[in-house]
mmCIF file of C-alpha atoms in Angstrom:
data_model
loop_
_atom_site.group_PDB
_atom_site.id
_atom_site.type_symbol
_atom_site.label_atom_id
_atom_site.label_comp_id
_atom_site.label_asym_id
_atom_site.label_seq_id
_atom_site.Cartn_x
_atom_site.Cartn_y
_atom_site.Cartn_z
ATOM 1 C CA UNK Z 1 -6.826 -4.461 25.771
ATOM 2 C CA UNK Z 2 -5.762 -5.169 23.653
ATOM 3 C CA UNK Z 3 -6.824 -1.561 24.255
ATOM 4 C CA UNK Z 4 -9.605 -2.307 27.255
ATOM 5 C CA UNK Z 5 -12.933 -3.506 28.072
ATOM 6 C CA UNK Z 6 -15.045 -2.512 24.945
ATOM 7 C CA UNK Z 7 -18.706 -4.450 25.438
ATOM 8 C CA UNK Z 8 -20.903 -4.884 22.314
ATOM 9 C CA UNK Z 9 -24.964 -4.181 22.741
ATOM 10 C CA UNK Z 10 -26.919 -4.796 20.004
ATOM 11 C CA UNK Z 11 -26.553 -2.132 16.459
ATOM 12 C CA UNK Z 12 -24.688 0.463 18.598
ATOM 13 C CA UNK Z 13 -22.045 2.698 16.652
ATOM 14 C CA UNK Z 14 -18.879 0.622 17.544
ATOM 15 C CA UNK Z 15 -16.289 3.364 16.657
ATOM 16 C CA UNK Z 16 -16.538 7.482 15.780
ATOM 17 C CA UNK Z 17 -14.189 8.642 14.135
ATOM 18 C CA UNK Z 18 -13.552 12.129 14.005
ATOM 19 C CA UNK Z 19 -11.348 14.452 12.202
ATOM 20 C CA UNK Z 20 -10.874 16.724 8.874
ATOM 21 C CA UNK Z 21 -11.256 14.648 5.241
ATOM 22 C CA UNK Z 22 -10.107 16.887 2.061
ATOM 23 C CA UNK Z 23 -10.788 16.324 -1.390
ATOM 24 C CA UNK Z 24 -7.557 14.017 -2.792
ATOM 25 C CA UNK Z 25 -6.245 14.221 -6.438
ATOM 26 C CA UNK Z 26 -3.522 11.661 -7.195
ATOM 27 C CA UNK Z 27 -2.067 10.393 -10.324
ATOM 28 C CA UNK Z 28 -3.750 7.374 -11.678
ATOM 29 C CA UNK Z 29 -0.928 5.578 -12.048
ATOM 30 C CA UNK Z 30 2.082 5.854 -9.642
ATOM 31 C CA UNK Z 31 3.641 8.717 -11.519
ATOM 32 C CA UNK Z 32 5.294 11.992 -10.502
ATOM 33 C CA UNK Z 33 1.995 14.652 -10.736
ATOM 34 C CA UNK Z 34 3.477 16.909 -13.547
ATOM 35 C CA UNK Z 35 3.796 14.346 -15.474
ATOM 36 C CA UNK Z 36 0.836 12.316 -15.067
ATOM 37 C CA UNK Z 37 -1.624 12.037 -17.853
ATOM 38 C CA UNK Z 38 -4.840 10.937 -15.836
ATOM 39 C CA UNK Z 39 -6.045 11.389 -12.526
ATOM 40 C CA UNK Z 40 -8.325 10.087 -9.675
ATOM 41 C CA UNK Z 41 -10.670 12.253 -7.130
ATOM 42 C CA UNK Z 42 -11.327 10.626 -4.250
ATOM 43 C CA UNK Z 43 -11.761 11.206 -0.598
ATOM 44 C CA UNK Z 44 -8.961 11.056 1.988
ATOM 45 C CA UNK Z 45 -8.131 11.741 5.459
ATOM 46 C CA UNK Z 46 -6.553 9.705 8.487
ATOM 47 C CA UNK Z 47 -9.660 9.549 10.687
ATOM 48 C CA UNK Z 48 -12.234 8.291 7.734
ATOM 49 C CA UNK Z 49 -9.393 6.381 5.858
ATOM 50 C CA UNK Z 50 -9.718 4.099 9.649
ATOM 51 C CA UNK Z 51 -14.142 4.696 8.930
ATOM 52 C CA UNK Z 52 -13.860 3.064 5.484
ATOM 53 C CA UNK Z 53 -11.211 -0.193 6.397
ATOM 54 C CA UNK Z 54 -13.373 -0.663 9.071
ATOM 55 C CA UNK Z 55 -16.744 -0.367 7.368
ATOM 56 C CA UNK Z 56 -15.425 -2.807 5.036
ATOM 57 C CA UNK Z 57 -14.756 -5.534 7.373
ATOM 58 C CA UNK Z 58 -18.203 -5.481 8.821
ATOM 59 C CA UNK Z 59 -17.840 -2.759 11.509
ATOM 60 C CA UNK Z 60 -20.578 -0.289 12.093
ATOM 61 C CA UNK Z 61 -18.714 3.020 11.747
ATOM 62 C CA UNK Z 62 -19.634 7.040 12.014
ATOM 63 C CA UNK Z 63 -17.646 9.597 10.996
ATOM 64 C CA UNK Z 64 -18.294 13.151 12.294
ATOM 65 C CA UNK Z 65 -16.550 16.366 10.445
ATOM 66 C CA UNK Z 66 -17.282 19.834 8.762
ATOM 67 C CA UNK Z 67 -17.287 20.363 4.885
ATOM 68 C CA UNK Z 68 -17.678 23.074 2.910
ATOM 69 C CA UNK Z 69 -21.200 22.707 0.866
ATOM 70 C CA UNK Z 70 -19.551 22.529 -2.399
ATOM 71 C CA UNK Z 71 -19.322 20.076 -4.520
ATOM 72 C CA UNK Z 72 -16.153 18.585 -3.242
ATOM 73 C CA UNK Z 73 -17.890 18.220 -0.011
ATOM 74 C CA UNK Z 74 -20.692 16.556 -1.530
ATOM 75 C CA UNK Z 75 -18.956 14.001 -3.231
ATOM 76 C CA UNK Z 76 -16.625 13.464 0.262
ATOM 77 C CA UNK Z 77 -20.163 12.677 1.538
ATOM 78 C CA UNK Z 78 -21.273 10.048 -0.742
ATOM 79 C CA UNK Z 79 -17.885 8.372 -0.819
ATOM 80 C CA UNK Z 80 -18.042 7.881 2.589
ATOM 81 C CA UNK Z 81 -21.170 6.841 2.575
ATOM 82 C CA UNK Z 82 -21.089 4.629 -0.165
ATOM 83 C CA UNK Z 83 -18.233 2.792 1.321
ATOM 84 C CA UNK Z 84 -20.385 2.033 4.392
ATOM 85 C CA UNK Z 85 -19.819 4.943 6.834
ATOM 86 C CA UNK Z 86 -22.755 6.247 8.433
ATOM 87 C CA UNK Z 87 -22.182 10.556 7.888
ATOM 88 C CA UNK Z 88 -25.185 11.683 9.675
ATOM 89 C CA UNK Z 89 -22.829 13.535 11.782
ATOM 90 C CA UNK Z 90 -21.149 15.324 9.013
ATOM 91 C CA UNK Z 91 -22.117 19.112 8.794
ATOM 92 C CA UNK Z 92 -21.970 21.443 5.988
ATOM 93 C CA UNK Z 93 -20.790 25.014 6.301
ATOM 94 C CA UNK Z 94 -21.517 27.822 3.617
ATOM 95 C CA UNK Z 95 -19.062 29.761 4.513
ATOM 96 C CA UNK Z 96 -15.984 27.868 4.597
ATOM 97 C CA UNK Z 97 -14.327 25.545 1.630
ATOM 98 C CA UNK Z 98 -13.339 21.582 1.541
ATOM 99 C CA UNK Z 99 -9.388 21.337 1.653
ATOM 100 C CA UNK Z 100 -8.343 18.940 -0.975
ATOM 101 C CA UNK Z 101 -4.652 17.886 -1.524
ATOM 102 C CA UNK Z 102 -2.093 16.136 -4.147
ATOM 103 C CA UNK Z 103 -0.573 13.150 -3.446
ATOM 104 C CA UNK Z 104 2.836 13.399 -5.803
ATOM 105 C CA UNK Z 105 4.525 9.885 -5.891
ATOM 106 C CA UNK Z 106 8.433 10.032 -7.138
ATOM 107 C CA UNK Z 107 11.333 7.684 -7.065
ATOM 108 C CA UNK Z 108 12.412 8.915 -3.414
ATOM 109 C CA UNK Z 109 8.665 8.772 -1.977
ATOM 110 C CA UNK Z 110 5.512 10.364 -2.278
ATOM 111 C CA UNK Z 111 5.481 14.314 -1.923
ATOM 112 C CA UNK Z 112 1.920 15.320 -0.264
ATOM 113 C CA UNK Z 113 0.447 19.319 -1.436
ATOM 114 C CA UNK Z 114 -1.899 20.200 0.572
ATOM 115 C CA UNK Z 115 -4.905 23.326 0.270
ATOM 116 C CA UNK Z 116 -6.352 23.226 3.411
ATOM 117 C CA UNK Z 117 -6.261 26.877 4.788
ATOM 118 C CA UNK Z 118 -9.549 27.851 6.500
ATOM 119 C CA UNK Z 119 -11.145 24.714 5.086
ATOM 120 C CA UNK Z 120 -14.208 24.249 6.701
ATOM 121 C CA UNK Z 121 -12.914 21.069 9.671
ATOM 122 C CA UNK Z 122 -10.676 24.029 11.221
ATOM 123 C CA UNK Z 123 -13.976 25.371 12.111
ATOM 124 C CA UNK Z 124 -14.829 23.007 14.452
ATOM 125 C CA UNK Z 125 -14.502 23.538 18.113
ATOM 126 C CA UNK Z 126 -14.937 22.333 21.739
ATOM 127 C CA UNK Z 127 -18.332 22.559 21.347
ATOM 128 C CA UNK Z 128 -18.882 19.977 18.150
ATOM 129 C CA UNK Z 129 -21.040 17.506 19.005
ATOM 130 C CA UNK Z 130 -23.220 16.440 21.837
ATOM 131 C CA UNK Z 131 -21.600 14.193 24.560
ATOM 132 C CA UNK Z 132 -24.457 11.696 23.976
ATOM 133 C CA UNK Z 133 -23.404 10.967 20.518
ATOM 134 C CA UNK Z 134 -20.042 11.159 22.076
ATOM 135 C CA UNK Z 135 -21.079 8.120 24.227
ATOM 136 C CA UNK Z 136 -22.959 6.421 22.098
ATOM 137 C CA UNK Z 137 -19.606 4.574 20.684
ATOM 138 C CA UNK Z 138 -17.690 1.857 22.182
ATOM 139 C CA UNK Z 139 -14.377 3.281 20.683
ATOM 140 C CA UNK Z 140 -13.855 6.930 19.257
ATOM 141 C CA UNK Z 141 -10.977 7.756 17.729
ATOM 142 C CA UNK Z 142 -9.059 10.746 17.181
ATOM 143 C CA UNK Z 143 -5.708 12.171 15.369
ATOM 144 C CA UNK Z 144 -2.851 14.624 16.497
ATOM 145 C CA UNK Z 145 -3.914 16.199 12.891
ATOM 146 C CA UNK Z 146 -7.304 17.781 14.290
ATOM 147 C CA UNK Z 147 -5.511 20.199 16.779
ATOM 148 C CA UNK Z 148 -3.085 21.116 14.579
ATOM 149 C CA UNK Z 149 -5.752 23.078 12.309
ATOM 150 C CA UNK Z 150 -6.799 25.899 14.638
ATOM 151 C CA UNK Z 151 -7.275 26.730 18.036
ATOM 152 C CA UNK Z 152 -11.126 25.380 18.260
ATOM 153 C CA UNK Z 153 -9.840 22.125 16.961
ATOM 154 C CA UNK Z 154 -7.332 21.654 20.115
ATOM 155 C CA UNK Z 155 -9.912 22.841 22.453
ATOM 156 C CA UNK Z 156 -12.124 20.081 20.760
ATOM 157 C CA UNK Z 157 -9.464 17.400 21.071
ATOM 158 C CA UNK Z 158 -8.774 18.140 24.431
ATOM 159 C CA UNK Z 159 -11.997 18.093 25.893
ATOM 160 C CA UNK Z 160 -12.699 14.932 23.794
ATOM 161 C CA UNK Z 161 -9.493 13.554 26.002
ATOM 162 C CA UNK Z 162 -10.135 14.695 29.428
ATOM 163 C CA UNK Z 163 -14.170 14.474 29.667
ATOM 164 C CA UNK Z 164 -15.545 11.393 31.649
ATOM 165 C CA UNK Z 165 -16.018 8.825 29.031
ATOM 166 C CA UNK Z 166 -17.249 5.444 28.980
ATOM 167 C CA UNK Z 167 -15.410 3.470 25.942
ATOM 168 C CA UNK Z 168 -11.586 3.662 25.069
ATOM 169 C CA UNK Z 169 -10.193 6.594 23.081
ATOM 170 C CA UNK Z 170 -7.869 5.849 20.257
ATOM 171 C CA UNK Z 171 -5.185 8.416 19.587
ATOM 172 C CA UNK Z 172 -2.863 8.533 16.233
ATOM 173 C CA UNK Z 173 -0.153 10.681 16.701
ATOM 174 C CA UNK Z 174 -0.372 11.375 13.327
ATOM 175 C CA UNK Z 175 1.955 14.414 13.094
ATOM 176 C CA UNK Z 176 1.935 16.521 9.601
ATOM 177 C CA UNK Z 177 5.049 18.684 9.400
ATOM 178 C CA UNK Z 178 2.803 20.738 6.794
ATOM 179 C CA UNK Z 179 0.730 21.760 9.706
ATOM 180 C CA UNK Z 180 2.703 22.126 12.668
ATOM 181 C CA UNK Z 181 6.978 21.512 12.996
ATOM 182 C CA UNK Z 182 7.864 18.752 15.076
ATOM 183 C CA UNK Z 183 9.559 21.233 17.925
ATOM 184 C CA UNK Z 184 5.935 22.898 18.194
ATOM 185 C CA UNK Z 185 3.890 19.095 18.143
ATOM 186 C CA UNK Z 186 6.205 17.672 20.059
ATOM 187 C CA UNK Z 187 4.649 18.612 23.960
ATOM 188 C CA UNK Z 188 1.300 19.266 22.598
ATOM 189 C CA UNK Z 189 1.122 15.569 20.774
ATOM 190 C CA UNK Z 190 2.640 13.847 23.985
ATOM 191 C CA UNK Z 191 0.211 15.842 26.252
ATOM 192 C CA UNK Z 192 -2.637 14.558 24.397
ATOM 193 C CA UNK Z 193 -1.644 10.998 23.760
ATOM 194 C CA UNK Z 194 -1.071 10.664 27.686
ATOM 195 C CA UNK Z 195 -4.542 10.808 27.823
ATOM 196 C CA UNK Z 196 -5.713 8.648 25.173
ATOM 197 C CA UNK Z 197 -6.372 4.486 25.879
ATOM 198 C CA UNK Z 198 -4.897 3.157 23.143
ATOM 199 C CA UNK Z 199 -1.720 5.296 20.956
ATOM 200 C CA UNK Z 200 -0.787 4.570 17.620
ATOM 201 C CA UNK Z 201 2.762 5.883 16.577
ATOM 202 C CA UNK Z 202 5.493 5.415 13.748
ATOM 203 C CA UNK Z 203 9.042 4.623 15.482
ATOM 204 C CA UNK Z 204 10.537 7.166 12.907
ATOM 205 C CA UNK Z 205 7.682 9.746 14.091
ATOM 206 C CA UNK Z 206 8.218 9.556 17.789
ATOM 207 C CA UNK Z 207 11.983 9.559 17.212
ATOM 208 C CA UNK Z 208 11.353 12.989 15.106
ATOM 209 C CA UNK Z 209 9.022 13.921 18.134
ATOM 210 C CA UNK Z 210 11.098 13.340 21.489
ATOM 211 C CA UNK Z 211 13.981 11.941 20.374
ATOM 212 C CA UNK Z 212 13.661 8.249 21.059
ATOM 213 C CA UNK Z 213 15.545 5.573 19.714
ATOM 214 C CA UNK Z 214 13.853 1.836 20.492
ATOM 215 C CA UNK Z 215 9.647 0.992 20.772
ATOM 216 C CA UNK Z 216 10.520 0.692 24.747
ATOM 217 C CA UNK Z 217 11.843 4.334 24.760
ATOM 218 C CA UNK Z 218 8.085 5.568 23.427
ATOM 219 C CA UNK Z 219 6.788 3.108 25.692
ATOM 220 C CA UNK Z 220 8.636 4.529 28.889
ATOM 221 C CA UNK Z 221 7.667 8.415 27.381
ATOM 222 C CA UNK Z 222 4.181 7.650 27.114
ATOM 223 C CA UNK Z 223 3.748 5.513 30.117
ATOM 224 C CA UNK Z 224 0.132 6.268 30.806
ATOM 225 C CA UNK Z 225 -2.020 5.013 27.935
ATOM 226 C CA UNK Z 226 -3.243 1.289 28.510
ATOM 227 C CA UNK Z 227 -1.578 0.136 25.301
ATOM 228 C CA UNK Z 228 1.034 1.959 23.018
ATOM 229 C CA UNK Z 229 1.214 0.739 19.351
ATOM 230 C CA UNK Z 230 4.284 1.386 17.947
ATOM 231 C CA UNK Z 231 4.960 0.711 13.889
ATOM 232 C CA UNK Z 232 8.537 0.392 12.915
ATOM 233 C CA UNK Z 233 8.032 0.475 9.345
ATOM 234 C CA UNK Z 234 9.081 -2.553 7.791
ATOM 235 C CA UNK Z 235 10.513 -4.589 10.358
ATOM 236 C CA UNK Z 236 7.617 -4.650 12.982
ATOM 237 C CA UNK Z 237 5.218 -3.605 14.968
ATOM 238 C CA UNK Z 238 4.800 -3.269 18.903
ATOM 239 C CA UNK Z 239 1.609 -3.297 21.465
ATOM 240 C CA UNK Z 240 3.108 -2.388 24.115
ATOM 241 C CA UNK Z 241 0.731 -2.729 27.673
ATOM 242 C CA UNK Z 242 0.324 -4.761 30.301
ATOM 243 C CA UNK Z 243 2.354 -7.346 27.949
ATOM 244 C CA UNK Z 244 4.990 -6.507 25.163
ATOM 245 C CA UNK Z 245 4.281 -7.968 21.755
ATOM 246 C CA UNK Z 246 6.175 -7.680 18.690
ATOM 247 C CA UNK Z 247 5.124 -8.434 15.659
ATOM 248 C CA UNK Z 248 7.340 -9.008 12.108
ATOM 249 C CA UNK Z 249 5.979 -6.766 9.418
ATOM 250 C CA UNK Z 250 5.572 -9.183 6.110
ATOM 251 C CA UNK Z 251 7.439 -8.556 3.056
ATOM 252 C CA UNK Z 252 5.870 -5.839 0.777
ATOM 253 C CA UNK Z 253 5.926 -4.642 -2.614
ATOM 254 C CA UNK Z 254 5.243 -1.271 -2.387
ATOM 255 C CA UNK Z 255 3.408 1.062 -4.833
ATOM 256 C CA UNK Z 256 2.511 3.832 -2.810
ATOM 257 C CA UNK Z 257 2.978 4.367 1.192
ATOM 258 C CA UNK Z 258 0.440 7.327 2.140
ATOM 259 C CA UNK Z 259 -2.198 5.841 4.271
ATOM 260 C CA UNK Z 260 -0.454 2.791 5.116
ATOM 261 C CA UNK Z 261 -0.546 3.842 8.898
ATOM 262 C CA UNK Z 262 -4.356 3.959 8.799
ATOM 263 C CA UNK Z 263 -5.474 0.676 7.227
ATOM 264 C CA UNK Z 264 -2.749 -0.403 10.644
ATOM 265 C CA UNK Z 265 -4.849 1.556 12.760
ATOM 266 C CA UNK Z 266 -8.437 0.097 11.427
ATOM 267 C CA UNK Z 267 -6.688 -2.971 11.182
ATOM 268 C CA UNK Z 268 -5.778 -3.522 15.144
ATOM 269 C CA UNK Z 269 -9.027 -1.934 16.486
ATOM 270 C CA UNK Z 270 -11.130 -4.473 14.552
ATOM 271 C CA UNK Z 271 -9.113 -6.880 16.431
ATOM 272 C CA UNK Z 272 -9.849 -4.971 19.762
ATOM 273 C CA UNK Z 273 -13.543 -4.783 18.758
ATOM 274 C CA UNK Z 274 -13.644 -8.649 17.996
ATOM 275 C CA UNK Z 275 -12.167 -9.290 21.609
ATOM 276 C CA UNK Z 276 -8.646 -10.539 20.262
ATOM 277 C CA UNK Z 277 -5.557 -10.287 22.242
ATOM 278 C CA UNK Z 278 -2.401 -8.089 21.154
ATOM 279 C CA UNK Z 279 -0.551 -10.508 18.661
ATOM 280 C CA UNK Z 280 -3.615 -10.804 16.509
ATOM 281 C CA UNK Z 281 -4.445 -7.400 16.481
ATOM 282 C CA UNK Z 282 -1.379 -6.390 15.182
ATOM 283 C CA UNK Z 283 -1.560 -9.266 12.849
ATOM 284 C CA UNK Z 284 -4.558 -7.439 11.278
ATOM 285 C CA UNK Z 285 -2.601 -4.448 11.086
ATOM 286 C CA UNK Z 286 0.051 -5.179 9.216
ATOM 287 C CA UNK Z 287 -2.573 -7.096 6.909
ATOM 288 C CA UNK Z 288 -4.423 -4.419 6.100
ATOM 289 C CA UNK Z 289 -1.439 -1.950 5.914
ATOM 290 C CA UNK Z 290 0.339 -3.993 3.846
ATOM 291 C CA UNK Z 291 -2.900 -4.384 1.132
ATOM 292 C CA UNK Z 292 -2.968 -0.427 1.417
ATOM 293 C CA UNK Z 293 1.063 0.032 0.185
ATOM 294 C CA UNK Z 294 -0.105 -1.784 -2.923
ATOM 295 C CA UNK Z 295 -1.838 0.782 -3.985
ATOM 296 C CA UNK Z 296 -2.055 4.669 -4.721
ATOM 297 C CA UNK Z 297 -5.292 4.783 -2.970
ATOM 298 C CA UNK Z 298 -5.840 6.327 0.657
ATOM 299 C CA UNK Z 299 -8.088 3.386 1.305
ATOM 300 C CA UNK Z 300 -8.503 0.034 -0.866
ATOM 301 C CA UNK Z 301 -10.396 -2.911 -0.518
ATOM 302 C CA UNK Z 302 -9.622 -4.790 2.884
ATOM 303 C CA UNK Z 303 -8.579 -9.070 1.964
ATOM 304 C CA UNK Z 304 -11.310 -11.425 1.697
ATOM 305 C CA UNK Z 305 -12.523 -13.029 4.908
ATOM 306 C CA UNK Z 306 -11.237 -15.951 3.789
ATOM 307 C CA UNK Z 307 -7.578 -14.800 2.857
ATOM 308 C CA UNK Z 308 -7.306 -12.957 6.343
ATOM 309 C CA UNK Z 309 -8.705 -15.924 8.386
ATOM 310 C CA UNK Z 310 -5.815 -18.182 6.286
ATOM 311 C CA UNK Z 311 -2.525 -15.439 7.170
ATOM 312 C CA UNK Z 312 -4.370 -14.932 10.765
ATOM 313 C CA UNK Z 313 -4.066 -18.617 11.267
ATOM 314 C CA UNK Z 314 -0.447 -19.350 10.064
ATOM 315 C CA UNK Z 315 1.940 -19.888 12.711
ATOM 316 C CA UNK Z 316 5.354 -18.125 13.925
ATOM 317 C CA UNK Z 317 7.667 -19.429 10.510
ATOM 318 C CA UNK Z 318 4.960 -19.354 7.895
ATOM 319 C CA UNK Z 319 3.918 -15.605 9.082
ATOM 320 C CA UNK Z 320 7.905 -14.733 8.435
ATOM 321 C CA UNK Z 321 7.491 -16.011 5.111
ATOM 322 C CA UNK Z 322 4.584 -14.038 4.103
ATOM 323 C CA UNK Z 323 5.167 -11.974 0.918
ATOM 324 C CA UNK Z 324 2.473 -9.402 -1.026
ATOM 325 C CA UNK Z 325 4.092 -9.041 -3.880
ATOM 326 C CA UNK Z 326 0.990 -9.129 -6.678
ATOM 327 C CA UNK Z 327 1.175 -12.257 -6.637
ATOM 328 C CA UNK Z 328 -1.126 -12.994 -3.192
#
């Protein structure tokens, strides 16, 4: 791979993504949340924020969860599927609530309150959907958030992980310290991304995790995966695989960082799904992350074709240069 051998056939789903998607209130303008005046309601959560960047560049997406049927759930629904992501998968539950959560921007960072207990995702379990669905996909990916929410939700995960599968499973570490502390993730998420294809991971994360201190460290910890993406923040990103690549982060102006690490994600498997090698794909990462930090949305528009083709094409020193300032 860049993340393995993923063959296209004709309108099949070309990635699943799975996981829990809450209701998200944030401050229309990047203000502290007591104090701001206006707000937006929109959908967010790791595993669709991926559905929607990749919808949006063309990719035929699904995106299978539990909501509560309220009307928080409903309107999760029609986001999604208004932004291109096929929800047939999605199932409503009664009995149990959508989570929603605050995103809280401040001078220091963005805060994130979240009211997710016994929302209606932590209901799902190993049995959640059929292994021909499963299959149908030529990528599915996954998040260490999912088995953090209950005990079904690991068994899920780890069956998803250790079944016989026939496409490349993408793994997000993704750990929430709201959910789980890092001494508690720490085996569980390294367990599970030992069995994943490709990993995604924040350098800051994995040194939370296990302690690491360079991209080579998580490399050498999570030695079994074909390729191990590793995001150093502003400074670069790794694929590290049969190959190391390293990649400069461009200069960003940022607004807002929450969800930043998703747009990455969706970013470098549309790379994998278009058959490009390691450099690009990360290339398309940091593109898309770095349109996402410009804004206090989750998920926001992806660049133009033509914009991405134009940074995609620029060589070694112009790509150093790069700057998204507002001004792009």
């Amino acid at each position: 791979m860049a993340g393995g051998n993923v063959a296209q056939a004709g309108n099949e789903t070309e990635v699943l993504c799975l996981g829990e998607t809450m209701s998200l209130v944030a401050p229309a303008a990047p203000v502290p949340l007591e104090e701001a005046p206006a707000f937006t309601l929109s959908a967010g959560g790791a595993e669709s924020n991926v559905a929607v960047h990749l919808a949006a560049l063309g990719h035929r997406v699904r995106w299978a969860s539990r909501l509560g049927d309220d009307p928080l759930g409903r309107r999760v629904v029609a986001s999604l599927a208004a932004a291109g992501v096929d929800t047939g998968l999605v199932e409503m539950r009664s009995e149990a609530p959508t989570g929603v959560y605050f995103k809280d921007p401040g001078p220091d960072g963005t805060r994130v309150h979240y009211y997710r207990a016994g929302s209606a995702a932590s209901t799902m379990d190993q049995d959640f959907l059929a292994d021909d669905v499963i299959d149908d996909a030529r990528v599915l990916h996954i998040s260490g958030i999912t088995p953090a929410l209950s005990e079904g939700c690991d068994r899920l995960i780890r069956r998803l992980l250790t079944r016989p599968r026939r496409a490349p499973i993408s793994f997000d570490v993704n750990h929430r310290p709201a959910l789980w502390s890092a001494r508690q993730a720490a085996p569980v998420l390294a367990e599970l991304a030992q069995l994943a294809d490709v990993v995604f991971v924040g350098l800051d994360e994995a040194a939370t995790l296990w302690g690491v201190k360079t991209a080579d460290d998580v490399r050498e910890l999570l030695d079994s995966p074909v390729t191990v993406v590793v995001k150093d923040g502003a400074e670069a990103a790794y694929a590290l695989g049969e190959r190391r690549t390293v990649v400069p982060a461009p200069t960003v102006e940022v607004v807002e960082p929450v969800g930043a690490g998703d747009a990455f994600a969706a970013g470098f498997l549309s790379g994998v799904l278009r058959g490009e090698d390691d450099e690009r794909c990360l290339r398309r990462g940091h593109l898309l992350a770095a349109h996402s930090l410009r804004s206090t949305e989750d998920h926001t528009a992806p660049p133009g074709a033509e914009s991405l083709a134009r940074w995609l094409a620029l060589d070694e020193e112009q790509w150093g240069a790069l700057r998204f300032d507002g001004s792009e």
